[in-house]
Coordinates of C-alpha atoms in Angstrom, one line a residue:
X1 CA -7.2 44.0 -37.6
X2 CA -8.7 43.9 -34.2
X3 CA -8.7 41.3 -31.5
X4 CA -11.9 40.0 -30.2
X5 CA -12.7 39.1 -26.7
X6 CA -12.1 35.4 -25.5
X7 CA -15.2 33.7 -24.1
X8 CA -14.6 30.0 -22.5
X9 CA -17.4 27.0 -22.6
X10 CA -17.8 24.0 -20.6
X11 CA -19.8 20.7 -21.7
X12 CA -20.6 20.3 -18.1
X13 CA -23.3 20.0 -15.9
X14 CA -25.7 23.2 -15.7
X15 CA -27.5 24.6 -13.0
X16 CA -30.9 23.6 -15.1
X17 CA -29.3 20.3 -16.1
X18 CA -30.2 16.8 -15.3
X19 CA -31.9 13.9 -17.2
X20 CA -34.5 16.7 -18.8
X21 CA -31.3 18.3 -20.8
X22 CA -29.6 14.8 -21.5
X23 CA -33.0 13.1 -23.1
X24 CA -33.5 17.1 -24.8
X25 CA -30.8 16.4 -26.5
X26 CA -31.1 13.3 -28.5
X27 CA -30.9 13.3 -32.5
X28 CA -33.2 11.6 -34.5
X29 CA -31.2 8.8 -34.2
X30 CA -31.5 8.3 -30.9
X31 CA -35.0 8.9 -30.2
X32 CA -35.8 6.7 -33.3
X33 CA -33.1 3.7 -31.0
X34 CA -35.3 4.6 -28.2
X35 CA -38.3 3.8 -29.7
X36 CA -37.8 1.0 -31.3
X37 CA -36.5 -0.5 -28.2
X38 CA -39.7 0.3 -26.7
X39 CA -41.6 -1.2 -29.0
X40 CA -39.7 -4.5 -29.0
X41 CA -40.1 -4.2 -25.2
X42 CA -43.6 -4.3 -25.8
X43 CA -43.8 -6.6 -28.2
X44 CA -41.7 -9.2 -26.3
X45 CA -44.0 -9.0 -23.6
X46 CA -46.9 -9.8 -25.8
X47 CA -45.2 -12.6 -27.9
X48 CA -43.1 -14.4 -24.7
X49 CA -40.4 -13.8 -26.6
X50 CA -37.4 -13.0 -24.2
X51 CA -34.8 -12.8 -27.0
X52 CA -36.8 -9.8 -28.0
X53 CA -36.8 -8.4 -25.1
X54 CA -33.1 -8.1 -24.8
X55 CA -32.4 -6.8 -28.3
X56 CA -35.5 -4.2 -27.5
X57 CA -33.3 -3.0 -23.9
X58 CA -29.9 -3.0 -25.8
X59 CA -31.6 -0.1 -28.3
X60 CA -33.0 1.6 -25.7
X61 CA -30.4 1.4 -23.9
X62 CA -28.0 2.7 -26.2
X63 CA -28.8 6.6 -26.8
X64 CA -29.7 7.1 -22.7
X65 CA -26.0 5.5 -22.4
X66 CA -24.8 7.8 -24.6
X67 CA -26.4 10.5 -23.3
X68 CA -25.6 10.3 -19.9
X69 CA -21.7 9.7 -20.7
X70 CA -21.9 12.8 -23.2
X71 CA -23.7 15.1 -20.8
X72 CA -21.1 14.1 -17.7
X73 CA -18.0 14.7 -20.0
X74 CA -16.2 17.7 -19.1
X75 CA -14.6 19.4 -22.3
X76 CA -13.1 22.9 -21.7
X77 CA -12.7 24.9 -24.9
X78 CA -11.8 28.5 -25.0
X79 CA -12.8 30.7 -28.1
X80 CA -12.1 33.8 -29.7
X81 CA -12.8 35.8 -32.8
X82 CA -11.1 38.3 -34.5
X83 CA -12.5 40.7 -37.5
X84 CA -10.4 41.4 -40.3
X85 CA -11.1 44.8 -41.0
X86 CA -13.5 45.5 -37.8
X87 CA -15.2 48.8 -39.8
X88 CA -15.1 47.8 -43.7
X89 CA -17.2 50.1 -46.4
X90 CA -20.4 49.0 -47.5
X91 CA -20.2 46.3 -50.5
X92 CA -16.7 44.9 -49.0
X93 CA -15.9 41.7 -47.4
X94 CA -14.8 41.1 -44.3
X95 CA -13.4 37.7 -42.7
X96 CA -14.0 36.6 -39.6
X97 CA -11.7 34.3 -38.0
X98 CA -12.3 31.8 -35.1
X99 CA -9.8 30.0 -32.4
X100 CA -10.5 27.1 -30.9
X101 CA -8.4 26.0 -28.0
X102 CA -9.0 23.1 -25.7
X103 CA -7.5 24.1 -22.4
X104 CA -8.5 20.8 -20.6
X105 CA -6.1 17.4 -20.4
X106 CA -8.8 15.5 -22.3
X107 CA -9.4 15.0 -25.9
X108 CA -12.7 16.5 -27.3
X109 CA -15.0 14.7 -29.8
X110 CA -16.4 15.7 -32.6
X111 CA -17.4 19.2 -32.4
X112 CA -19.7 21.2 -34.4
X113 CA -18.9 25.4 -34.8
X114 CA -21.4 27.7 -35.3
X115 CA -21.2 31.6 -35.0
X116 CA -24.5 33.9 -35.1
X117 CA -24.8 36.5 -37.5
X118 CA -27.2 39.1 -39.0
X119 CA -29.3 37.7 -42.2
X120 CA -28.1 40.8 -44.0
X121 CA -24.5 39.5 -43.6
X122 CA -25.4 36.2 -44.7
X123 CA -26.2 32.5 -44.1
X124 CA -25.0 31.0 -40.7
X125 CA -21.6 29.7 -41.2
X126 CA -21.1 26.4 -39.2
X127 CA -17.7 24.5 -39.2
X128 CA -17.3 20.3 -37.8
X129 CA -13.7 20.1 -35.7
X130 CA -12.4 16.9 -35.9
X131 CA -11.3 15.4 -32.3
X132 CA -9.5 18.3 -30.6
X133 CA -6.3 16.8 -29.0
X134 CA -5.5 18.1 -24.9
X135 CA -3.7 21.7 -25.5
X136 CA -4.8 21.2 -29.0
X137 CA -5.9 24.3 -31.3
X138 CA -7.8 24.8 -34.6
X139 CA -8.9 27.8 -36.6
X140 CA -11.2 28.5 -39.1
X141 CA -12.4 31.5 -40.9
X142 CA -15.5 33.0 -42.8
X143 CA -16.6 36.2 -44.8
X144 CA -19.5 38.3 -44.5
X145 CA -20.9 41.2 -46.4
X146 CA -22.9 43.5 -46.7
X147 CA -24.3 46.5 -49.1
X148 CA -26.1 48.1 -45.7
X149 CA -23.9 50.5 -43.6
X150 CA -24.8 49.8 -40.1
X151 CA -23.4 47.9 -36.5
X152 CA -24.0 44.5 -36.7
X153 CA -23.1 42.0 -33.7
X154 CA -21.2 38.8 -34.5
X155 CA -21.8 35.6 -31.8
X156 CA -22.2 34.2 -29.7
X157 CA -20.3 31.2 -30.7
X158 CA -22.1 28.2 -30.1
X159 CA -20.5 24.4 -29.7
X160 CA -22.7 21.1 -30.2
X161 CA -20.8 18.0 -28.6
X162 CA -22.2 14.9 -30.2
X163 CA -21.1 10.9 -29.4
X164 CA -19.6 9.1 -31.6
X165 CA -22.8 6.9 -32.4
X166 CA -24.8 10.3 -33.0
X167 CA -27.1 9.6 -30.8
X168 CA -27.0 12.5 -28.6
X169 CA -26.2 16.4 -29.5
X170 CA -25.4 19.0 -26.5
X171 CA -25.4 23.1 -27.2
X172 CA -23.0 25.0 -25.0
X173 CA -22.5 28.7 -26.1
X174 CA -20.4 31.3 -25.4
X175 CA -21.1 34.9 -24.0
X176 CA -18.8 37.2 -26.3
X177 CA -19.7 38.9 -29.0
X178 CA -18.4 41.4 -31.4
X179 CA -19.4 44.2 -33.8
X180 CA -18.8 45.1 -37.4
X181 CA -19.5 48.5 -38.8
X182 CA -20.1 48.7 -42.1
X183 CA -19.1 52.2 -42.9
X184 CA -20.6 54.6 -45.9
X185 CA -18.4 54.1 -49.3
X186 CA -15.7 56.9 -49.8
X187 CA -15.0 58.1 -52.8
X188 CA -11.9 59.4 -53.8
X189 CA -12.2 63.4 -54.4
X190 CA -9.7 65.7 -56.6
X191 CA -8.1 68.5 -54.3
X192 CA -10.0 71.2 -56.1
X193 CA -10.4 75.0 -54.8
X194 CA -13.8 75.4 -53.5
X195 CA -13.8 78.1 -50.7
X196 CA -14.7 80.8 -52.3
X197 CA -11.1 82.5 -51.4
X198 CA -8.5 84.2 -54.4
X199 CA -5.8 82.1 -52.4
X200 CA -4.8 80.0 -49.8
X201 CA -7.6 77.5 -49.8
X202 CA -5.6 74.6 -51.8
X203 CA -3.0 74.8 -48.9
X204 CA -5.4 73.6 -46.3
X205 CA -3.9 75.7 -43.9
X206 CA -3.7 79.6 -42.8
X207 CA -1.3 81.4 -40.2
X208 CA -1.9 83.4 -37.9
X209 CA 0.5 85.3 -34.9
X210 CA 0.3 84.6 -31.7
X211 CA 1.1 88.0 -30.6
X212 CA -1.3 91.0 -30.4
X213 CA 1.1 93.3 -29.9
X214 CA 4.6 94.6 -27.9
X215 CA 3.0 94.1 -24.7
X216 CA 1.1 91.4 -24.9
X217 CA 4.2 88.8 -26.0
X218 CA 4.1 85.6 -24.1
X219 CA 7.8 84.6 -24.0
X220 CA 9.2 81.0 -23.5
X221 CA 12.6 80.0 -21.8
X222 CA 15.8 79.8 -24.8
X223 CA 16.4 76.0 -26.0
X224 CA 19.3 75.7 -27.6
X225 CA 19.1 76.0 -31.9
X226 CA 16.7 79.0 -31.3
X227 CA 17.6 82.3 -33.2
X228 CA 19.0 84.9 -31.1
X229 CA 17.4 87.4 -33.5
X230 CA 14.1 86.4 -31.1
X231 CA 15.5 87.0 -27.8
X232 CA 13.2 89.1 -26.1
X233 CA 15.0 91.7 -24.1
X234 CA 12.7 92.9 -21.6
X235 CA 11.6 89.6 -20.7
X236 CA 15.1 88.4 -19.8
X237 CA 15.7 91.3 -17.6
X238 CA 12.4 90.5 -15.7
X239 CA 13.4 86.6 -15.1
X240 CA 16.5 86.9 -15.0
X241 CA 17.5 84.4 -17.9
X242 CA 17.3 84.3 -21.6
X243 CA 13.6 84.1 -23.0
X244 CA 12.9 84.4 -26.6
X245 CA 9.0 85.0 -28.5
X246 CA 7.3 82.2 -29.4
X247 CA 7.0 81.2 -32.9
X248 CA 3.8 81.9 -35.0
X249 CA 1.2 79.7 -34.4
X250 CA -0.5 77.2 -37.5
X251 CA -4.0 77.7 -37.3
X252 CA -5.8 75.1 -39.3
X253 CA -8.4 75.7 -41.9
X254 CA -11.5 74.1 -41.2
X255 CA -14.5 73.1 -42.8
X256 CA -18.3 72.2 -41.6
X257 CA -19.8 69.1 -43.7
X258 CA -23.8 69.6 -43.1
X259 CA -25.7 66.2 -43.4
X260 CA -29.7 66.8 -44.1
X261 CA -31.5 63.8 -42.1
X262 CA -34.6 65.0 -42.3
X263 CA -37.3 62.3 -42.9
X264 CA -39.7 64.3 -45.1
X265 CA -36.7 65.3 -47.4
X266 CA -35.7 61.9 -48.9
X267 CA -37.8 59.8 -50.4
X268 CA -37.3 56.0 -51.0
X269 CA -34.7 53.0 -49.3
X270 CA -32.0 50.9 -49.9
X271 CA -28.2 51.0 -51.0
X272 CA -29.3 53.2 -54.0
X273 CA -31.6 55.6 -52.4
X274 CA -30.6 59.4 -52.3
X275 CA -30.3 59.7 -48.6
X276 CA -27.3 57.1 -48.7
X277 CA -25.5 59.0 -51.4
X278 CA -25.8 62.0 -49.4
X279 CA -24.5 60.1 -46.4
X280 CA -21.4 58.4 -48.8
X281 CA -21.1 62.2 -50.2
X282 CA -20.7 63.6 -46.5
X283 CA -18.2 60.7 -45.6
X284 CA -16.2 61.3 -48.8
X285 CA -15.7 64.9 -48.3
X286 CA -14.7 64.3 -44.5
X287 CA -12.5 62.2 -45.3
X288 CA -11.1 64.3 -48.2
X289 CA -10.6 67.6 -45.8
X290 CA -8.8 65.7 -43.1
X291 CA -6.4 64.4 -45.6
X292 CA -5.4 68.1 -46.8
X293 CA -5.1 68.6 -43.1
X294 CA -8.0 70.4 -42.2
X295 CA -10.0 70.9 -38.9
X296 CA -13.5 69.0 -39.2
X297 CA -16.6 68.4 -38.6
X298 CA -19.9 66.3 -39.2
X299 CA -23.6 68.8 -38.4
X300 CA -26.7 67.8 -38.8
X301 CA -29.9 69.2 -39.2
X302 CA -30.4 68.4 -35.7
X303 CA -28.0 70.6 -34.7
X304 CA -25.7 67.5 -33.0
X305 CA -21.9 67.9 -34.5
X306 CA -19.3 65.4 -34.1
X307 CA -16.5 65.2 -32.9
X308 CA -17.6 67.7 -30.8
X309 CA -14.7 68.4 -28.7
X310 CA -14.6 71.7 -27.3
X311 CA -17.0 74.9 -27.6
X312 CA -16.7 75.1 -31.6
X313 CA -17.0 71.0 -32.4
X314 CA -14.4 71.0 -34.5
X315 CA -11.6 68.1 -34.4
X316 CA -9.1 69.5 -31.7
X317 CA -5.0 69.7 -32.7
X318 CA -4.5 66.9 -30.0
X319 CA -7.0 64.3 -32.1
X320 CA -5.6 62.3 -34.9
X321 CA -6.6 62.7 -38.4
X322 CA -7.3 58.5 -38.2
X323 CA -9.3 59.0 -34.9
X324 CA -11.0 61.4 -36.2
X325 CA -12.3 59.9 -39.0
X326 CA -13.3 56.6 -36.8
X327 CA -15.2 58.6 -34.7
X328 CA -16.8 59.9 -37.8
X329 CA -17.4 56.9 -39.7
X330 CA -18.9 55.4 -36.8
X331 CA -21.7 58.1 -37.0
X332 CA -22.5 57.8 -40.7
X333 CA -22.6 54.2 -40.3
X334 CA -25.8 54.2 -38.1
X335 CA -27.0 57.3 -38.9
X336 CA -30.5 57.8 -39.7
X337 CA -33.7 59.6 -40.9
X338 CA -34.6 62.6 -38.0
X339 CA -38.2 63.5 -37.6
X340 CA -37.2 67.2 -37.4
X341 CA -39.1 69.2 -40.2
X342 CA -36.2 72.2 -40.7
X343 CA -32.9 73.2 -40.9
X344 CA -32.8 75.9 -37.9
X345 CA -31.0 73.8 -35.4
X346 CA -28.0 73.7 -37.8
X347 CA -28.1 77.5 -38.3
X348 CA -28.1 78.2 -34.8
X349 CA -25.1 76.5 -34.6
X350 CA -23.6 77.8 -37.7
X351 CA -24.6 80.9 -36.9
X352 CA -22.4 81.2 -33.9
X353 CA -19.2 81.7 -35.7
X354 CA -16.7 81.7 -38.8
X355 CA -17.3 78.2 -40.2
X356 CA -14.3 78.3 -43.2
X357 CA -15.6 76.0 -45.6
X358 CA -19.3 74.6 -45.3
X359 CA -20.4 71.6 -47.4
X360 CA -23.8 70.7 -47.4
X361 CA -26.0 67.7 -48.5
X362 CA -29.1 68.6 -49.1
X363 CA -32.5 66.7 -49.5
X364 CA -36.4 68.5 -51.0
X365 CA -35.9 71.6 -49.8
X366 CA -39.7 74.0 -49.5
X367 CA -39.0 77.8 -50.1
X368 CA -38.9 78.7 -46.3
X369 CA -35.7 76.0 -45.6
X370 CA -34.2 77.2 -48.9
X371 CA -34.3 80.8 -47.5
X372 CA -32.8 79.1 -44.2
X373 CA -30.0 77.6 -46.0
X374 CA -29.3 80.7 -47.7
X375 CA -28.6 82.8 -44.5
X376 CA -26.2 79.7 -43.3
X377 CA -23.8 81.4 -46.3
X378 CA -23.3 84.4 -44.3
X379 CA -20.8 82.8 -41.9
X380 CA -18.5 80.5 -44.2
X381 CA -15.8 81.6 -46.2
X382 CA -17.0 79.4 -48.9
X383 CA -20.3 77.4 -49.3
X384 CA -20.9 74.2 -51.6
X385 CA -24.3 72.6 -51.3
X386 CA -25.3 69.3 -53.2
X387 CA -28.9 69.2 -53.8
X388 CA -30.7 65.9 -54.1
X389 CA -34.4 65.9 -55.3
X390 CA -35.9 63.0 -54.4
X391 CA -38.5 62.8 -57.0
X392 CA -36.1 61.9 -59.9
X393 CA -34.6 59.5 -57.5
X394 CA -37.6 57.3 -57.2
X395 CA -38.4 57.8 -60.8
X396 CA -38.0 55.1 -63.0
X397 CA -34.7 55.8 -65.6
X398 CA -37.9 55.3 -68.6
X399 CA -40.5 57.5 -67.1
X400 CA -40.8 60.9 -68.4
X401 CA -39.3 63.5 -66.6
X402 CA -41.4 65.7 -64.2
X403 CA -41.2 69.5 -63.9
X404 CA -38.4 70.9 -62.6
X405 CA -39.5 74.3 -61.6
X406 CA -39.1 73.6 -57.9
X407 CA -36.1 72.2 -57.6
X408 CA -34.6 74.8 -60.0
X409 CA -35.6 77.7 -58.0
X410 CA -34.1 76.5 -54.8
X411 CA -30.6 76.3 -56.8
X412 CA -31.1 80.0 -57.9
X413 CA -32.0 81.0 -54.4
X414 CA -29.2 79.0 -52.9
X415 CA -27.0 80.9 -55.8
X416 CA -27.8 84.4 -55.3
X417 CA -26.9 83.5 -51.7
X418 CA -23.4 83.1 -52.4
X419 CA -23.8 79.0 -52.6
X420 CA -22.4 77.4 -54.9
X421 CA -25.2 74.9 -55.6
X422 CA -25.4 71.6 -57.8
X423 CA -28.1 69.4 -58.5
X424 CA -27.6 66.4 -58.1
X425 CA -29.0 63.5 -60.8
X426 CA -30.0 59.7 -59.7
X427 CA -26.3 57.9 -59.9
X428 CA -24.3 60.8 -60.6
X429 CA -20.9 60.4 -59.0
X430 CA -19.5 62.4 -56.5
X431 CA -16.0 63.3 -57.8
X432 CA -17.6 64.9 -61.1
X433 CA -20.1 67.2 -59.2
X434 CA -16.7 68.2 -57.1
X435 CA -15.0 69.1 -60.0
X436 CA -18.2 70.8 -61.4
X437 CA -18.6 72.6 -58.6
X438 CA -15.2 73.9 -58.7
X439 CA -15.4 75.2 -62.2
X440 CA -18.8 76.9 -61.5
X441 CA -17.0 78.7 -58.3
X442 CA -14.3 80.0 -60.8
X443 CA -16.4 80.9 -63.3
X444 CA -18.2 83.2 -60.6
X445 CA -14.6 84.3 -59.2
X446 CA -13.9 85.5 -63.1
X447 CA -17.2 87.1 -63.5
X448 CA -16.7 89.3 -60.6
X449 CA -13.7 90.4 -61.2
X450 CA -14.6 92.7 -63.8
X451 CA -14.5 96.6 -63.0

């Protein structure tokens, strides 16, 4: 849970005030008082009838009483919200929950609550407070939800002061606001064997020395509990105290998870569209790597990776898995369609260096991006690509299936690559294509080992 920021309100005079704001804010009520005691002014005149007249100035002069008093009336209220969670998947609730506090030494009236919010969230919540007691506090809470991934901004509050007649309603707002993210749903994944590799992969991590050689040994000062088998001689004679070698050095496996944005590559919108089970598949298998302790990272086919620290992108030793995966989940959530037409961005990046893993999610793919994604194979230790085409996507469950010629080539051209490539159906889920993909890798492995 996150803390918002506090934001404080006067129902005070404004710089634009004056009788224009007072009269702008009478109900019904009171303009209905007002002109009723017009119209017995009026009448009053016409008749002779004095009696009139002073019931027709005691409702007129009712709701410009009112006003006045309510518009002069100097109620300091402080407000804050808090989200409970501030980033929550898509299709889960969040509460939001809202302070009150009146910081001045008078009692408030009757107060009316109201917090802005995105349609897609819901309806406008809107709370009455009861007379708010000097130092007094109250708190109130509502939920919001949403089957969208995206940043939406909550507030500012907004507090109408009414009289106790209701003739007159005042609007004073605040000037915070907050954000909730609506991350891409995770999906729980099996720890499965997928690089490509005899060994080592399920471990998540490799070791490697840090010493190329006698002469290259960069020694550290002895700390008591180290083993004297690792003194380092010649070093101790040089600095004149004991030194030993340092120990090896964990290097951490990593993996690449490639997100296809392109626009021409998905076809349709909403919650159940491919391109948001590709982006829930990417965010799944992030998360999934850096809880076996792997060294991540999120490229596009823009060529933009995230986190991006450093030369390679890759999450750095110093950056916690949890941060990690904010930073991350922060991206899918506002992620969107990218007017580039290819994938050769993302191999120029790829191509740089030894990748490890590379998981890719893949929209329509033409025969010249399918050869591009074939040479991104060359640099990975193992490849996984998930294969959405978007014309069974958009097709209705009872039409009759198309021709699949296409799509089915691509897959055989991703294959002979060295991919291991899976098509992926309307609402298949995630965790079963994983598992598939690991038995088609081992059935490969097998097949390959023959003499």
């Amino acid at each position: 849970m996150t803390a918002a920021g506090t934001g404080h309100a006067e129902a005070d005079r404004g710089e634009k005030g004056g009788v224009r704001t007072a009269l702008a804010g009478l109900t019904t009520r009171g303009r209905s008082f007002l002109a009723a005691g017009v119209a017995a002014a009026v009448c009053s005149y016409v008749l002779g009838q004095s009696d009139l007249l002073r019931v027709g100035l005691l409702l007129a002069v009712l709701p410009l009483v009112c006003a006045t008093v309510l518009y002069r009336t100097r109620y300091r209220v402080a407000g804050s919200r808090r989200l409970s969670p501030a980033r929550v998947p898509a299709g889960s609730e969040a509460r939001v929950h809202l302070r009150m506090d009146n910081v001045s030494r008078l009692p408030t009236g009757l107060l009316m609550l109201q917090d802005r919010v995105p349609y897609v969230l819901g309806p406008r919540p809107r709370f009455v407070l009861d007379r708010v007691e000097a130092g007094g506090r109250r708190e109130v809470s509502y939920r919001v939800r949403s089957d969208l991934r995206g940043r939406y901004p909550l507030g500012p509050l907004q507090l109408r002061l009414t009289d106790p007649f209701g003739m007159c309603e005042l609007t004073r707002s605040f000037s915070t606001y907050d954000n909730l993210t609506v991350i891409p749903r995770v999906e729980p994944l099996a720890p499965v064997r997928l690089s490509g590799e005899a060994k080592g992969y399920g471990d998540g991590r490799q070791r490697s020395l840090a010493l190329a050689g006698e002469d290259d040994v960069i020694p550290r000062g002895y700390r008591y509990g180290d083993d004297l088998r690792r003194v380092h001689w010649r070093s101790t004679a040089r600095y004149g105290e004991l030194m030993v070698r340092r120990e090896e050095q964990p290097q951490r496996a990593r993996c690449t998870v490639l997100l296809d944005t392109r626009g021409i590559a998905f076809a349709g919108a909403g919650p159940d569209s491919a391109f948001e089970w590709a982006v829930s598949g990417a965010a799944s298998v992030l998360v999934h790597m850096l809880e076996r302790g792997f060294s991540v990272r999120l490229l596009t086919d823009t060529g933009t990776a995230v986190p991006g620290e450093g030369g390679d992108g890759f999450a750095g030793a110093s950056q916690g898995s949890a941060d990690t995966a904010g930073l991350m989940m922060d991206t899918l959530a506002v992620i969107d369609h990218s007017d580039g037409a290819g994938l050769s961005r993302a191999y120029d990046v790829l191509r740089g260096g030894s990748e490890g893993l590379l998981v890719a999610f893949l929209g329509d793919l033409d025969e010249e991006q399918a050869a591009v994604a074939s040479r991104m194979r060359q640099r990975s230790s193992g490849a996984v690509a998930f294969v959405l085409d978007s014309d069974t996507w958009v097709r209705e469950p009872s039409d009759v299936p198309g021709p699949l010629d296409g799509s089915e080539e691509r897959l055989r051209m991703l294959r002979e690559a060295g991919w291991t490539a899976v098509g992926v159906p309307r609402g298949a889920s995630l965790d079963e294509l994983w598992r598939h993909a690991d038995r088609e890798r081992r059935g490969v492995v097998v097949s390959g080992e023959g003499p």
